[in-house]
Short mmCIF file of C-alpha atoms and ligand atoms in Angstrom, two decimals:
data_model
loop_
_atom_site.label_atom_id
_atom_site.label_comp_id
_atom_site.label_asym_id
_atom_site.label_seq_id
_atom_site.Cartn_x
_atom_site.Cartn_y
_atom_site.Cartn_z
CA MET D 552 -34.38 -158.74 28.06
CA GLN D 553 -35.29 -155.67 26.04
CA GLY D 554 -36.25 -152.40 27.68
CA VAL D 555 -36.82 -151.81 31.38
CA ASN D 556 -39.57 -152.68 33.83
CA VAL D 557 -39.46 -151.25 37.33
CA LYS D 558 -42.90 -150.72 38.83
CA SER D 559 -42.04 -151.23 42.46
CA GLU D 560 -39.15 -151.16 44.89
CA ILE D 561 -39.68 -154.77 45.96
CA GLY D 562 -40.79 -156.94 43.01
CA ASN D 563 -38.55 -159.94 42.27
CA LEU D 564 -35.34 -158.39 40.91
CA LYS D 565 -34.30 -159.90 37.56
CA LYS D 566 -31.71 -157.50 36.16
CA VAL D 567 -29.55 -154.81 37.70
CA ILE D 568 -26.92 -152.33 36.46
CA LEU D 569 -23.77 -152.00 38.59
CA HIS D 570 -20.39 -150.37 38.17
CA ARG D 571 -17.37 -152.09 39.68
CA PRO D 572 -15.24 -149.35 41.27
CA GLY D 573 -12.05 -148.90 39.27
CA ASN D 574 -8.97 -146.72 39.02
CA GLU D 575 -11.07 -143.58 39.46
CA LEU D 576 -10.76 -144.24 43.21
CA LEU D 577 -6.96 -144.01 42.91
CA ASN D 578 -7.31 -140.41 41.78
CA LEU D 579 -8.96 -139.29 45.02
CA THR D 580 -6.66 -137.15 47.15
CA PRO D 581 -7.31 -135.37 50.47
CA ASN D 582 -7.60 -132.02 48.69
CA THR D 583 -10.21 -133.20 46.22
CA LEU D 584 -12.39 -135.28 48.55
CA GLU D 585 -14.94 -132.59 49.26
CA GLU D 586 -15.41 -131.59 45.65
CA LEU D 587 -15.63 -135.25 44.61
CA LEU D 588 -18.19 -136.00 47.35
CA PHE D 589 -16.16 -138.56 49.29
CA ASP D 590 -15.40 -138.54 53.01
CA ASP D 591 -12.30 -140.67 52.84
CA ILE D 592 -10.19 -142.61 50.34
CA PRO D 593 -11.29 -146.24 49.97
CA PHE D 594 -8.66 -148.97 49.56
CA LEU D 595 -9.42 -149.96 45.99
CA GLU D 596 -8.54 -153.66 46.17
CA VAL D 597 -10.79 -154.22 49.16
CA ALA D 598 -13.56 -152.03 47.71
CA GLN D 599 -13.50 -154.19 44.56
CA ALA D 600 -13.61 -157.41 46.59
CA GLU D 601 -16.60 -156.06 48.53
CA HIS D 602 -18.29 -155.05 45.31
CA ASP D 603 -17.70 -158.49 43.80
CA ALA D 604 -19.28 -160.01 46.91
CA PHE D 605 -22.31 -157.75 46.33
CA ALA D 606 -22.60 -158.91 42.71
CA ASP D 607 -22.28 -162.57 43.78
CA ILE D 608 -25.04 -162.19 46.36
CA LEU D 609 -27.30 -160.83 43.63
CA ARG D 610 -26.38 -163.57 41.13
CA ASN D 611 -27.10 -166.22 43.76
CA GLU D 612 -30.57 -164.73 44.05
CA GLY D 613 -31.12 -165.22 40.32
CA VAL D 614 -30.43 -161.61 39.31
CA GLU D 615 -28.68 -160.88 36.03
CA VAL D 616 -25.88 -158.43 36.82
CA VAL D 617 -24.81 -156.13 33.97
CA TYR D 618 -22.07 -153.55 34.25
CA LEU D 619 -22.34 -149.93 33.18
CA GLU D 620 -18.91 -150.07 31.55
CA ASP D 621 -19.93 -153.07 29.39
CA LEU D 622 -23.23 -151.49 28.35
CA MET D 623 -21.39 -148.29 27.41
CA ALA D 624 -18.80 -150.18 25.36
CA GLU D 625 -21.57 -152.14 23.61
CA ALA D 626 -23.44 -148.91 22.88
CA LEU D 627 -20.35 -147.28 21.36
CA ASP D 628 -19.56 -150.36 19.29
CA THR D 629 -22.90 -150.12 17.47
CA ASP D 630 -21.47 -147.40 15.21
CA PRO D 631 -17.80 -146.60 14.52
CA ALA D 632 -18.50 -142.85 14.56
CA LEU D 633 -19.63 -142.92 18.19
CA ARG D 634 -16.20 -143.36 19.75
CA GLU D 635 -14.95 -140.07 18.34
CA GLN D 636 -18.19 -138.28 19.15
CA PHE D 637 -18.09 -139.53 22.74
CA LEU D 638 -14.42 -138.67 23.25
CA ASN D 639 -14.97 -135.12 22.01
CA GLN D 640 -17.91 -134.67 24.34
CA TRP D 641 -16.12 -136.22 27.31
CA ILE D 642 -13.03 -134.03 26.80
CA TYR D 643 -15.16 -130.92 26.42
CA GLU D 644 -17.15 -131.69 29.56
CA ALA D 645 -13.91 -132.33 31.44
CA GLY D 646 -13.28 -128.62 30.87
CA ILE D 647 -10.67 -128.87 28.09
CA ARG D 648 -11.18 -126.01 25.64
CA THR D 649 -8.03 -125.87 23.53
CA ASP D 650 -7.62 -127.81 20.29
CA LEU D 651 -4.07 -128.62 21.27
CA TYR D 652 -5.05 -130.44 24.45
CA THR D 653 -8.11 -132.02 22.90
CA ASP D 654 -5.83 -133.59 20.28
CA ILE D 655 -3.15 -134.61 22.77
CA ILE D 656 -5.71 -136.36 24.98
CA LYS D 657 -7.50 -138.01 22.08
CA ASP D 658 -4.25 -139.29 20.57
CA TYR D 659 -3.14 -140.59 23.95
CA ILE D 660 -6.40 -142.45 24.57
CA ASN D 661 -6.61 -143.82 21.05
CA SER D 662 -3.08 -145.16 21.14
CA GLU D 663 -3.00 -146.51 24.70
CA TYR D 664 -6.64 -147.58 25.11
CA ALA D 665 -7.67 -148.91 21.73
CA ALA D 666 -10.23 -151.46 22.96
CA THR D 667 -13.58 -149.77 23.56
CA LYS D 668 -14.04 -151.02 27.11
CA ASP D 669 -10.50 -150.00 28.12
CA MET D 670 -11.21 -146.57 26.70
CA VAL D 671 -14.48 -146.32 28.64
CA MET D 672 -12.73 -147.32 31.88
CA LYS D 673 -10.00 -144.77 31.27
CA THR D 674 -12.51 -141.96 30.79
CA MET D 675 -13.98 -142.93 34.16
CA ALA D 676 -10.59 -143.02 35.90
CA GLY D 677 -9.35 -139.59 34.73
CA ILE D 678 -6.01 -138.41 33.36
CA ASN D 679 -3.18 -136.51 34.97
CA LEU D 680 -0.68 -134.37 33.15
CA GLN D 681 2.31 -136.65 33.64
CA GLU D 682 0.66 -139.48 31.75
CA LEU D 683 0.50 -137.40 28.59
CA PRO D 684 3.46 -137.32 26.26
CA GLN D 685 5.69 -134.39 27.21
CA GLN D 686 5.22 -131.53 24.77
CA HIS D 687 7.88 -129.07 23.71
CA THR D 688 5.39 -126.38 23.03
CA ASN D 689 6.72 -123.37 24.91
CA LEU D 690 3.31 -123.14 26.52
CA LEU D 691 3.08 -121.91 30.05
CA VAL D 692 1.01 -124.95 31.02
CA ASP D 693 3.87 -127.26 30.08
CA MET D 694 6.51 -125.21 31.83
CA VAL D 695 4.74 -124.27 35.03
CA SER D 696 2.05 -126.83 35.80
CA ASP D 697 2.49 -129.44 38.43
CA ARG D 698 3.06 -132.59 36.39
CA THR D 699 0.72 -134.58 38.60
CA LYS D 700 -2.21 -132.23 38.12
CA LEU D 701 -5.38 -133.86 36.88
CA VAL D 702 -6.29 -132.69 33.39
CA CYS D 703 -9.47 -134.76 33.29
CA ALA D 704 -11.00 -135.33 36.71
CA PRO D 705 -11.97 -138.87 37.80
CA MET D 706 -15.58 -139.90 38.40
CA PRO D 707 -15.33 -141.78 41.71
CA ASN D 708 -19.09 -141.76 42.36
CA LEU D 709 -19.87 -143.95 39.37
CA TYR D 710 -20.31 -147.03 41.54
CA PHE D 711 -23.48 -145.34 42.82
CA THR D 712 -25.35 -146.33 39.68
CA ARG D 713 -28.64 -145.34 41.30
CA ASP D 714 -28.17 -141.66 40.70
CA PRO D 715 -27.23 -140.55 37.15
CA PHE D 716 -30.30 -142.14 35.57
CA ASN D 717 -33.29 -143.95 37.01
CA MET D 718 -36.07 -146.19 35.82
CA ILE D 719 -39.66 -145.03 36.04
CA GLY D 720 -41.93 -147.94 35.12
CA ASN D 721 -41.00 -148.79 31.53
CA GLY D 722 -39.18 -145.50 31.02
CA VAL D 723 -36.06 -143.75 32.22
CA GLY D 724 -34.98 -140.32 33.41
CA ILE D 725 -31.47 -139.28 32.38
CA ASN D 726 -30.65 -136.83 35.10
CA ARG D 727 -29.07 -133.47 35.42
CA MET D 728 -26.99 -133.77 38.57
CA TYR D 729 -26.54 -131.36 41.45
CA SER D 730 -22.74 -131.35 41.31
CA THR D 731 -20.27 -130.73 38.52
CA THR D 732 -18.38 -133.90 39.36
CA ARG D 733 -21.42 -136.12 38.98
CA ASN D 734 -22.87 -134.38 35.94
CA ARG D 735 -20.28 -135.98 33.68
CA GLU D 736 -21.46 -139.44 34.78
CA THR D 737 -24.71 -139.01 32.91
CA ILE D 738 -22.89 -139.01 29.55
CA TYR D 739 -22.71 -142.81 29.87
CA GLY D 740 -26.42 -143.10 30.53
CA SER D 741 -27.25 -140.93 27.57
CA TYR D 742 -25.21 -143.14 25.20
CA ILE D 743 -26.68 -146.34 26.63
CA PHE D 744 -30.27 -145.09 26.32
CA ASN D 745 -29.71 -143.64 22.86
CA TYR D 746 -27.68 -146.42 21.23
CA HIS D 747 -27.58 -149.71 23.17
CA PRO D 748 -29.79 -152.27 21.38
CA ASP D 749 -31.47 -153.35 24.65
CA PHE D 750 -32.21 -149.82 25.84
CA LYS D 751 -32.50 -147.44 22.92
CA ASP D 752 -36.28 -147.71 22.62
CA VAL D 753 -36.98 -146.90 26.28
CA PRO D 754 -39.03 -143.68 26.61
CA GLN D 755 -36.97 -140.88 28.19
CA TYR D 756 -38.72 -138.67 30.74
CA TYR D 757 -35.87 -136.36 31.67
CA SER D 758 -32.77 -135.08 29.90
CA ARG D 759 -29.32 -134.19 31.16
CA GLU D 760 -29.66 -130.95 29.20
CA ASN D 761 -32.46 -129.70 31.46
CA THR D 762 -31.80 -126.76 33.76
CA PHE D 763 -32.91 -128.24 37.08
CA HIS D 764 -31.23 -131.04 38.94
CA ILE D 765 -32.70 -134.36 40.03
CA GLU D 766 -30.93 -137.60 41.07
CA GLY D 767 -32.08 -141.22 41.07
CA GLY D 768 -31.54 -141.65 44.82
CA ASP D 769 -34.59 -139.42 45.22
CA VAL D 770 -36.88 -141.48 42.98
CA LEU D 771 -38.82 -144.42 44.45
CA ASN D 772 -41.27 -146.52 42.44
CA ILE D 773 -44.01 -147.22 45.02
CA ASN D 774 -46.25 -149.11 42.60
CA GLU D 775 -47.38 -148.89 39.00
CA HIS D 776 -49.46 -145.79 39.76
CA VAL D 777 -47.38 -143.97 42.35
CA LEU D 778 -43.91 -142.52 42.27
CA ALA D 779 -42.29 -140.90 45.34
CA ILE D 780 -39.63 -138.25 44.78
CA GLY D 781 -37.56 -136.40 47.38
CA ILE D 782 -37.17 -132.64 47.30
CA SER D 783 -33.65 -132.63 48.70
CA GLN D 784 -30.15 -131.29 48.40
CA ARG D 785 -30.01 -133.14 45.08
CA THR D 786 -33.47 -132.64 43.62
CA GLU D 787 -35.16 -129.32 42.90
CA PRO D 788 -38.94 -128.90 42.91
CA ASP D 789 -38.81 -127.46 39.36
CA ALA D 790 -37.29 -130.73 38.12
CA ILE D 791 -40.15 -132.70 39.68
CA ASP D 792 -42.73 -130.44 37.98
CA GLN D 793 -41.09 -131.06 34.65
CA LEU D 794 -40.75 -134.81 35.20
CA ALA D 795 -44.41 -135.02 36.29
CA HIS D 796 -45.48 -133.29 33.10
CA ASN D 797 -43.43 -135.67 30.93
CA VAL D 798 -44.54 -138.84 32.75
CA PHE D 799 -48.24 -137.89 32.76
CA SER D 800 -48.23 -136.96 29.08
CA ASP D 801 -46.75 -140.30 27.96
CA GLU D 802 -49.70 -142.57 27.31
CA THR D 803 -47.64 -145.74 27.80
CA SER D 804 -46.93 -144.75 31.42
CA THR D 805 -49.26 -146.01 34.16
CA ILE D 806 -48.12 -143.46 36.77
CA ASP D 807 -50.94 -141.11 37.79
CA THR D 808 -49.64 -139.79 41.12
CA ILE D 809 -46.31 -138.31 42.12
CA LEU D 810 -45.62 -137.69 45.80
CA ALA D 811 -42.96 -135.06 46.45
CA PHE D 812 -41.43 -135.49 49.91
CA ASN D 813 -39.80 -132.36 51.24
CA ILE D 814 -36.83 -133.63 53.25
CA PRO D 815 -34.24 -131.55 55.13
CA VAL D 816 -31.31 -130.40 53.01
CA SER D 817 -28.17 -131.96 54.50
CA ARG D 818 -25.33 -134.23 53.47
CA ALA D 819 -26.51 -137.03 55.77
CA PHE D 820 -29.94 -136.92 54.08
CA MET D 821 -28.70 -136.21 50.56
CA HIS D 822 -31.37 -138.34 48.85
CA LEU D 823 -34.78 -139.73 49.80
CA ASP D 824 -33.30 -143.24 49.77
CA THR D 825 -30.91 -142.27 52.58
CA VAL D 826 -33.90 -141.84 54.89
CA PHE D 827 -36.25 -144.59 53.81
CA THR D 828 -36.39 -147.68 51.62
CA GLN D 829 -39.12 -150.25 51.10
CA ILE D 830 -38.24 -153.78 52.20
CA ASP D 831 -41.53 -155.69 52.05
CA TYR D 832 -45.15 -155.21 50.93
CA ASP D 833 -45.88 -153.38 54.17
CA LYS D 834 -42.47 -152.57 55.66
CA PHE D 835 -39.99 -149.74 55.25
CA THR D 836 -36.68 -148.99 56.94
CA ILE D 837 -36.53 -145.38 57.96
CA HIS D 838 -34.20 -142.93 59.60
CA PRO D 839 -35.93 -141.83 62.83
CA GLY D 840 -34.74 -138.28 62.09
CA ILE D 841 -37.61 -137.86 59.62
CA MET D 842 -40.40 -139.22 61.83
CA GLY D 843 -43.02 -136.70 62.75
CA PRO D 844 -44.81 -134.32 60.43
CA LEU D 845 -43.41 -134.09 56.95
CA THR D 846 -44.63 -131.96 54.07
CA VAL D 847 -45.68 -134.07 51.14
CA PHE D 848 -47.17 -132.75 47.91
CA GLU D 849 -49.42 -134.97 45.85
CA ILE D 850 -49.17 -134.18 42.12
CA THR D 851 -51.79 -135.56 39.71
CA PRO D 852 -52.86 -134.74 36.14
CA ASP D 853 -55.56 -132.06 35.94
CA GLY D 854 -57.17 -133.61 32.86
CA ASN D 855 -56.19 -130.67 30.61
CA GLY D 856 -52.53 -131.46 30.05
CA GLY D 857 -51.47 -129.74 33.28
CA THR D 858 -51.05 -130.88 36.87
CA LYS D 859 -52.77 -130.19 40.15
CA ILE D 860 -51.13 -130.21 43.55
CA ARG D 861 -52.49 -131.05 46.99
CA GLU D 862 -50.43 -130.40 50.09
CA ARG D 863 -50.47 -133.07 52.81
CA ASP D 864 -49.28 -132.45 56.31
CA GLU D 865 -49.32 -135.89 57.86
CA ASP D 866 -46.73 -138.26 59.20
CA LEU D 867 -44.83 -140.63 56.96
CA GLU D 868 -46.72 -143.66 58.25
CA SER D 869 -50.18 -142.41 57.31
CA ILE D 870 -49.05 -141.16 53.92
CA LEU D 871 -47.38 -144.47 53.04
CA THR D 872 -50.32 -146.47 54.40
CA GLU D 873 -52.65 -144.57 52.11
CA TYR D 874 -50.62 -144.96 48.92
CA VAL D 875 -49.31 -148.48 49.51
CA GLY D 876 -52.92 -149.47 50.19
CA GLN D 877 -52.35 -151.34 53.48
CA PRO D 878 -51.12 -150.49 56.98
CA VAL D 879 -47.35 -150.11 56.89
CA GLN D 880 -44.73 -150.68 59.53
CA LEU D 881 -41.76 -148.32 59.73
CA ILE D 882 -38.64 -149.96 61.11
CA PRO D 883 -36.27 -147.36 62.52
CA CYS D 884 -32.58 -147.52 61.68
CA GLY D 885 -30.58 -148.23 64.85
CA GLY D 886 -33.59 -149.65 66.72
CA GLY D 887 -34.66 -147.09 69.31
CA ASP D 888 -31.17 -145.81 70.08
CA ARG D 889 -30.40 -142.28 68.87
CA ILE D 890 -26.60 -142.68 68.64
CA ALA D 891 -26.86 -146.03 66.86
CA ALA D 892 -29.45 -144.54 64.51
CA GLU D 893 -27.25 -141.61 63.58
CA ARG D 894 -24.14 -143.75 63.22
CA GLU D 895 -25.82 -146.41 61.13
CA GLN D 896 -27.78 -143.97 58.99
CA TRP D 897 -24.44 -142.28 58.17
CA ASN D 898 -23.26 -145.70 56.97
CA ASP D 899 -26.45 -146.29 55.02
CA GLY D 900 -28.33 -148.47 57.48
CA SER D 901 -31.66 -147.49 55.91
CA ASN D 902 -30.34 -147.75 52.35
CA THR D 903 -31.20 -151.36 51.53
CA LEU D 904 -31.68 -153.07 48.16
CA CYS D 905 -34.78 -155.22 48.07
CA VAL D 906 -34.33 -158.37 45.99
CA ARG D 907 -37.89 -159.61 46.52
CA PRO D 908 -40.49 -158.81 49.20
CA GLY D 909 -38.88 -159.41 52.60
CA THR D 910 -35.36 -160.10 51.29
CA VAL D 911 -32.86 -157.24 51.26
CA VAL D 912 -29.14 -156.65 50.78
CA VAL D 913 -27.63 -154.75 53.73
CA TYR D 914 -24.20 -153.57 54.86
CA GLN D 915 -22.62 -155.81 57.49
CA ARG D 916 -21.44 -152.86 59.58
CA ASN D 917 -25.00 -151.79 60.49
CA ASN D 918 -25.45 -154.64 62.95
CA VAL D 919 -27.90 -152.87 65.25
CA THR D 920 -30.30 -152.10 62.39
CA ASN D 921 -29.79 -155.54 60.82
CA ASP D 922 -30.76 -157.22 64.12
CA VAL D 923 -33.97 -155.23 64.21
CA LEU D 924 -34.70 -156.30 60.64
CA TYR D 925 -34.15 -159.99 61.49
CA LYS D 926 -36.47 -159.67 64.46
CA ASN D 927 -39.13 -158.33 62.13
CA GLY D 928 -38.85 -161.37 59.89
CA ILE D 929 -36.72 -159.78 57.16
CA ASN D 930 -34.20 -161.97 55.37
CA CYS D 931 -30.97 -159.93 55.33
CA LEU D 932 -28.31 -160.74 52.74
CA VAL D 933 -25.26 -159.27 54.39
CA MET D 934 -22.41 -157.78 52.34
CA PRO D 935 -19.00 -156.53 53.51
CA SER D 936 -18.79 -152.76 53.70
CA ALA D 937 -15.60 -151.42 55.26
CA GLU D 938 -14.36 -149.59 52.16
CA LEU D 939 -17.38 -149.05 49.90
CA SER D 940 -19.18 -147.13 52.64
CA ARG D 941 -16.55 -144.37 52.57
CA GLY D 942 -18.32 -143.00 49.50
CA ARG D 943 -21.54 -142.50 51.53
CA GLY D 944 -23.87 -144.86 49.76
CA GLY D 945 -25.33 -148.29 50.49
CA PRO D 946 -26.74 -151.25 48.53
CA ARG D 947 -29.61 -149.23 47.04
CA CYS D 948 -27.32 -146.41 45.88
CA MET D 949 -24.93 -148.96 44.34
CA SER D 950 -27.54 -150.58 42.10
CA MET D 951 -29.90 -149.57 39.32
CA PRO D 952 -32.62 -152.17 38.79
CA ALA D 953 -33.53 -152.55 35.13
CA TRP D 954 -36.14 -155.27 35.54
CA ARG D 955 -38.40 -156.31 38.38
CA GLU D 956 -41.21 -158.85 38.04
CA ALA D 957 -44.75 -157.71 38.71
CA LEU D 958 -45.94 -158.19 42.30
N1 LIG S 1929 -28.63 -142.71 46.14
C1 LIG S 1929 -27.71 -142.37 47.00
N2 LIG S 1929 -28.01 -142.18 48.26
N3 LIG S 1929 -26.47 -142.18 46.54
C2 LIG S 1929 -25.34 -141.86 47.35
C3 LIG S 1929 -24.32 -141.13 46.57
C4 LIG S 1929 -23.08 -140.82 47.33
C5 LIG S 1929 -22.12 -139.93 46.60
N4 LIG S 1929 -20.87 -139.82 47.25
C6 LIG S 1929 -22.71 -138.55 46.39
O1 LIG S 1929 -22.51 -137.72 47.25
O2 LIG S 1929 -23.34 -138.26 45.41
#
């Protein structure tokens, strides 16, 4: 399958990009959790088993599962010069500025991780000082530094493949992320979309070099004409303006309306997909915390290369009904219970991955919400979630659809 095709949130899923959590999770420590955007340290072995169960559920539904690390290795292997170019960029973006350390790290990786995929995995996992060959340099760093200090930080959020880049119809946005820790993740996306034979011709609507931040968890493909984007902790309005301009000016794109949903800035609601996801033609799961009036801005082309904006002050239900083109039903996370709603939203009860209309992957731990979904005729594919959920993301965050069939 060449290119990408994602013109809805619910069309039959044919291909998805995942990342199996790896040794980067072993480099999480209590002191770094906040900066690395985790709330606790997952037990890696169990997290991997849960992730494998997720991938198996998808394969059983006829979805082709491809892994970020494989795509990256394949992209780098298209040209022998790319390995060196990537390593230099990765080391620089890890904050290493001296030639001495750049060389030490490069030599270490090239000698210990010669195979491209091993090298890619190592760059994800991070490096601490004690792994590097001991230098006799008379440098202060070698004499004073704690030998276990991380010289290249890990990227533990990589298993949330939804965020660093996102499909928009037949195109992609390579994002600039809100946090320093996640910004390095987008290097992989930029190599895949510039060099991988299956992805290099996909039009790019956003660049990681842009000034303003936007993350894929905020971008929902409602249908081939309408895109919904959250204005959130992670996505700035300026980024949406720029994306709108780029999408509208590409004549191959069919998107003519972008809805910007202004959601409260908080960690619990970090992205739009933490408060609602589409699960059927006419059904959405939502976090009851965002019921009631919501400010939504409708952005459309003005016909002269610019955009025009209309402010809407209605509730979520009427807005979605209008743009989806039929009456929609909003199914609240946690049923009607406030405590269950808050608890299950925190564990991504409204963050489902739709495999086809009416069939969704959900976390097992959100049993109150899952019961409500069953009662509404939704087929729930239940995955284990004790460890993966410690990173604060659910099945939608952990997947980047590359191909969905037309509805
Ligand atoms: N699309 C999502 N909701 N992604 C969740 C990402 C969670 C991750 N720990 C972060 O804070 O960035």
